[in-house]
């Protein structure tokens, strides 16, 4: 199994730790984990580095997760990188909105490592 | 499943939401902390010196609080983070805030029609127990008391209809 580089975007630092732990519990090997507190910070991170997977909250200050996905195609380093949303917002309309903006997966909080694996593994396309 | 408005009209005390509140809490602890909450056999009255709260606004307005002892909060944080944070540390307070946020989000997603129509505030955590909480809630409070690894926790929803 290959290791991947992941970018975790959430305005809560403790939630970023929880998401990283869940990825590892899901059996996903992480070479490197980058963090950002909102979409604007994440765009800055992606200008400096390449990642294999992005996990993103929706409700964040400065730039929310949906706006971040809309701006992602303009970042050369992020072309083709799958985005999986992790959020408390669990209604069908939120899921549809996120997927139509370009998200490849959607995880509702609370979640189990198995649910993380189910959403993340298919979008990695054999990288992990 | 009834919509929020049907429930609000049918029962101003919203007691039928208590099972949803309990289920929402149990799911967060089972899925995120890997532990089952127990039902106390007798009425439990704990010394709660940490309170996490999340506001709800929109179709339903109110405040959801999770109260527990500092020792319980530290243990919850160690379970959810997979490390042993110091009692009273920022990680402990933030972890309890996130647990409260997930309980509130999980609860609203279980009430038909509230998922889209109700927003959550960022969590706030209060340490100490020498305080009084006054909110605009006018429908009384729904409360669930459970045991986390034999230690009592209280989940309360105050609703302003």
Short mmCIF file of N, CA and C in Angstrom, two decimals, chain A residues 16-87:
data_model
loop_
_atom_site.label_atom_id
_atom_site.label_comp_id
_atom_site.label_asym_id
_atom_site.label_seq_id
_atom_site.Cartn_x
_atom_site.Cartn_y
_atom_site.Cartn_z
N UNK A 16 -9.14 18.79 13.16
CA UNK A 16 -8.12 18.36 12.19
C UNK A 16 -7.36 17.16 12.74
N UNK A 17 -7.07 17.19 14.05
CA UNK A 17 -6.38 16.04 14.67
C UNK A 17 -7.27 14.79 14.62
N UNK A 18 -8.56 15.00 14.88
CA UNK A 18 -9.50 13.86 14.88
C UNK A 18 -9.59 13.25 13.48
N UNK A 19 -9.65 14.10 12.47
CA UNK A 19 -9.75 13.60 11.08
C UNK A 19 -8.47 12.84 10.70
N UNK A 20 -7.32 13.39 11.09
CA UNK A 20 -6.05 12.70 10.78
C UNK A 20 -6.02 11.33 11.45
N UNK A 21 -6.44 11.29 12.70
CA UNK A 21 -6.47 10.01 13.42
C UNK A 21 -7.40 9.02 12.74
N UNK A 22 -8.56 9.52 12.28
CA UNK A 22 -9.52 8.63 11.62
C UNK A 22 -8.98 8.07 10.32
N UNK A 23 -8.23 8.89 9.59
CA UNK A 23 -7.60 8.39 8.35
C UNK A 23 -6.65 7.24 8.67
N UNK A 24 -5.84 7.43 9.72
CA UNK A 24 -4.89 6.38 10.09
C UNK A 24 -5.64 5.14 10.60
N UNK A 25 -6.71 5.35 11.37
CA UNK A 25 -7.51 4.22 11.86
C UNK A 25 -8.19 3.49 10.70
N UNK A 26 -8.45 4.23 9.63
CA UNK A 26 -9.09 3.62 8.45
C UNK A 26 -8.08 2.83 7.61
N UNK A 27 -6.83 2.82 8.05
CA UNK A 27 -5.81 2.04 7.34
C UNK A 27 -5.17 2.80 6.19
N UNK A 28 -5.34 4.11 6.16
CA UNK A 28 -4.74 4.91 5.10
C UNK A 28 -3.40 5.44 5.59
N UNK A 29 -2.33 5.06 4.90
CA UNK A 29 -0.99 5.48 5.32
C UNK A 29 -0.73 6.89 4.85
N UNK A 30 -0.27 7.71 5.76
CA UNK A 30 -0.05 9.12 5.46
C UNK A 30 1.44 9.45 5.51
N UNK A 31 1.98 9.91 4.38
CA UNK A 31 3.38 10.35 4.35
C UNK A 31 3.50 11.70 5.03
N UNK A 32 2.55 12.55 4.72
CA UNK A 32 2.60 13.92 5.22
C UNK A 32 1.18 14.46 5.33
N UNK A 33 0.94 15.23 6.37
CA UNK A 33 -0.39 15.84 6.54
C UNK A 33 -0.22 17.36 6.63
N UNK A 34 -0.91 18.07 5.76
CA UNK A 34 -0.92 19.53 5.79
C UNK A 34 -2.26 19.96 6.39
N UNK A 35 -2.25 21.12 7.04
CA UNK A 35 -3.48 21.60 7.67
C UNK A 35 -3.77 23.03 7.25
N UNK A 36 -5.06 23.37 7.20
CA UNK A 36 -5.47 24.75 6.94
C UNK A 36 -6.74 25.03 7.72
N UNK A 37 -6.89 26.28 8.17
CA UNK A 37 -8.03 26.64 9.01
C UNK A 37 -9.24 27.14 8.23
N UNK A 38 -9.07 27.35 6.94
CA UNK A 38 -10.20 27.76 6.08
C UNK A 38 -9.79 27.59 4.61
N UNK A 39 -10.72 27.85 3.71
CA UNK A 39 -10.45 27.62 2.30
C UNK A 39 -9.34 28.49 1.74
N UNK A 40 -9.28 29.75 2.19
CA UNK A 40 -8.25 30.65 1.67
C UNK A 40 -6.86 30.17 2.08
N UNK A 41 -6.73 29.75 3.33
CA UNK A 41 -5.44 29.21 3.79
C UNK A 41 -5.07 27.98 2.99
N UNK A 42 -6.07 27.16 2.70
CA UNK A 42 -5.82 25.91 1.96
C UNK A 42 -5.33 26.20 0.54
N UNK A 43 -5.91 27.22 -0.11
CA UNK A 43 -5.45 27.58 -1.45
C UNK A 43 -3.98 28.01 -1.39
N UNK A 44 -3.61 28.71 -0.32
CA UNK A 44 -2.22 29.10 -0.13
C UNK A 44 -1.31 27.90 0.03
N UNK A 45 -1.76 26.92 0.80
CA UNK A 45 -0.97 25.69 1.01
C UNK A 45 -0.76 24.98 -0.33
N UNK A 46 -1.83 24.93 -1.13
CA UNK A 46 -1.76 24.18 -2.40
C UNK A 46 -0.89 24.87 -3.44
N UNK A 47 -0.64 26.15 -3.27
CA UNK A 47 0.28 26.83 -4.19
C UNK A 47 1.72 26.43 -3.91
N UNK A 48 1.97 25.95 -2.68
CA UNK A 48 3.32 25.61 -2.26
C UNK A 48 3.62 24.11 -2.37
N UNK A 49 2.58 23.30 -2.40
CA UNK A 49 2.83 21.86 -2.31
C UNK A 49 1.77 21.05 -3.05
N UNK A 50 2.07 19.79 -3.29
CA UNK A 50 1.11 18.91 -3.94
C UNK A 50 0.61 17.87 -2.93
N UNK A 51 -0.66 17.56 -3.03
CA UNK A 51 -1.24 16.53 -2.15
C UNK A 51 -2.02 15.53 -3.00
N UNK A 52 -2.35 14.39 -2.37
CA UNK A 52 -3.10 13.34 -3.08
C UNK A 52 -4.59 13.35 -2.70
N UNK A 53 -4.90 14.00 -1.57
CA UNK A 53 -6.27 13.96 -1.05
C UNK A 53 -6.53 15.22 -0.23
N UNK A 54 -7.74 15.75 -0.39
CA UNK A 54 -8.15 16.90 0.43
C UNK A 54 -9.42 16.54 1.19
N UNK A 55 -9.39 16.75 2.52
CA UNK A 55 -10.58 16.56 3.35
C UNK A 55 -10.99 17.92 3.86
N UNK A 56 -12.25 18.30 3.65
CA UNK A 56 -12.63 19.69 3.84
C UNK A 56 -13.96 19.83 4.58
N UNK A 57 -13.97 20.69 5.59
CA UNK A 57 -15.21 21.07 6.29
C UNK A 57 -16.00 22.02 5.38
N UNK A 58 -17.26 22.23 5.68
CA UNK A 58 -18.05 23.19 4.89
C UNK A 58 -18.11 24.55 5.58
N UNK A 59 -18.60 24.58 6.81
CA UNK A 59 -18.78 25.86 7.50
C UNK A 59 -17.48 26.33 8.14
N UNK A 60 -16.87 27.33 7.51
CA UNK A 60 -15.63 27.90 8.04
C UNK A 60 -15.64 29.40 7.79
N UNK A 61 -14.92 30.17 8.63
CA UNK A 61 -14.85 31.61 8.38
C UNK A 61 -13.92 31.91 7.20
N UNK A 62 -13.92 33.12 6.74
CA UNK A 62 -13.08 33.65 5.66
C UNK A 62 -13.49 33.07 4.31
N UNK A 63 -13.27 31.76 4.12
CA UNK A 63 -13.73 31.08 2.90
C UNK A 63 -14.25 29.70 3.27
N UNK A 64 -15.52 29.44 2.96
CA UNK A 64 -16.10 28.14 3.35
C UNK A 64 -15.69 27.04 2.36
N UNK A 65 -16.08 25.83 2.69
CA UNK A 65 -15.64 24.68 1.90
C UNK A 65 -16.17 24.66 0.48
N UNK A 66 -17.41 25.12 0.29
CA UNK A 66 -17.99 25.11 -1.06
C UNK A 66 -17.28 26.13 -1.96
N UNK A 67 -16.98 27.30 -1.42
CA UNK A 67 -16.26 28.31 -2.21
C UNK A 67 -14.84 27.80 -2.53
N UNK A 68 -14.25 27.12 -1.56
CA UNK A 68 -12.91 26.55 -1.79
C UNK A 68 -12.92 25.59 -2.98
N UNK A 69 -13.92 24.71 -3.04
CA UNK A 69 -13.96 23.74 -4.15
C UNK A 69 -14.14 24.46 -5.48
N UNK A 70 -14.97 25.50 -5.46
CA UNK A 70 -15.20 26.24 -6.72
C UNK A 70 -13.90 26.88 -7.23
N UNK A 71 -13.04 27.29 -6.29
CA UNK A 71 -11.80 27.97 -6.70
C UNK A 71 -10.66 26.99 -7.00
N UNK A 72 -10.85 25.74 -6.64
CA UNK A 72 -9.78 24.75 -6.76
C UNK A 72 -9.27 24.54 -8.19
N UNK A 73 -10.14 24.54 -9.21
CA UNK A 73 -9.63 24.33 -10.57
C UNK A 73 -8.59 25.37 -11.00
N UNK A 74 -8.58 26.52 -10.37
CA UNK A 74 -7.61 27.56 -10.71
C UNK A 74 -6.24 27.34 -10.11
N UNK A 75 -6.07 26.30 -9.32
CA UNK A 75 -4.78 26.01 -8.68
C UNK A 75 -4.12 24.85 -9.42
N UNK A 76 -2.99 25.14 -10.06
CA UNK A 76 -2.32 24.13 -10.91
C UNK A 76 -2.01 22.85 -10.13
N UNK A 77 -1.51 23.00 -8.90
CA UNK A 77 -1.12 21.83 -8.09
C UNK A 77 -2.29 20.94 -7.71
N UNK A 78 -3.50 21.48 -7.82
CA UNK A 78 -4.66 20.75 -7.30
C UNK A 78 -5.45 20.03 -8.38
N UNK A 79 -4.98 20.09 -9.61
CA UNK A 79 -5.74 19.47 -10.70
C UNK A 79 -5.89 17.96 -10.47
N UNK A 80 -7.13 17.51 -10.47
CA UNK A 80 -7.39 16.08 -10.31
C UNK A 80 -7.32 15.56 -8.89
N UNK A 81 -7.01 16.44 -7.94
CA UNK A 81 -6.93 15.98 -6.54
C UNK A 81 -8.35 15.83 -5.98
N UNK A 82 -8.70 14.66 -5.48
CA UNK A 82 -10.06 14.47 -4.97
C UNK A 82 -10.31 15.20 -3.65
N UNK A 83 -11.51 15.76 -3.54
CA UNK A 83 -11.92 16.44 -2.31
C UNK A 83 -13.07 15.66 -1.68
N UNK A 84 -12.93 15.34 -0.40
CA UNK A 84 -14.01 14.69 0.35
C UNK A 84 -14.43 15.66 1.46
N UNK A 85 -15.72 15.96 1.50
CA UNK A 85 -16.23 16.87 2.53
C UNK A 85 -16.46 16.09 3.83
N UNK A 86 -16.10 16.71 4.96
CA UNK A 86 -16.41 16.14 6.28
C UNK A 86 -17.12 17.23 7.06
N UNK A 87 -18.39 17.03 7.36
CA UNK A 87 -19.16 18.13 7.94
C UNK A 87 -20.32 17.66 8.81
#
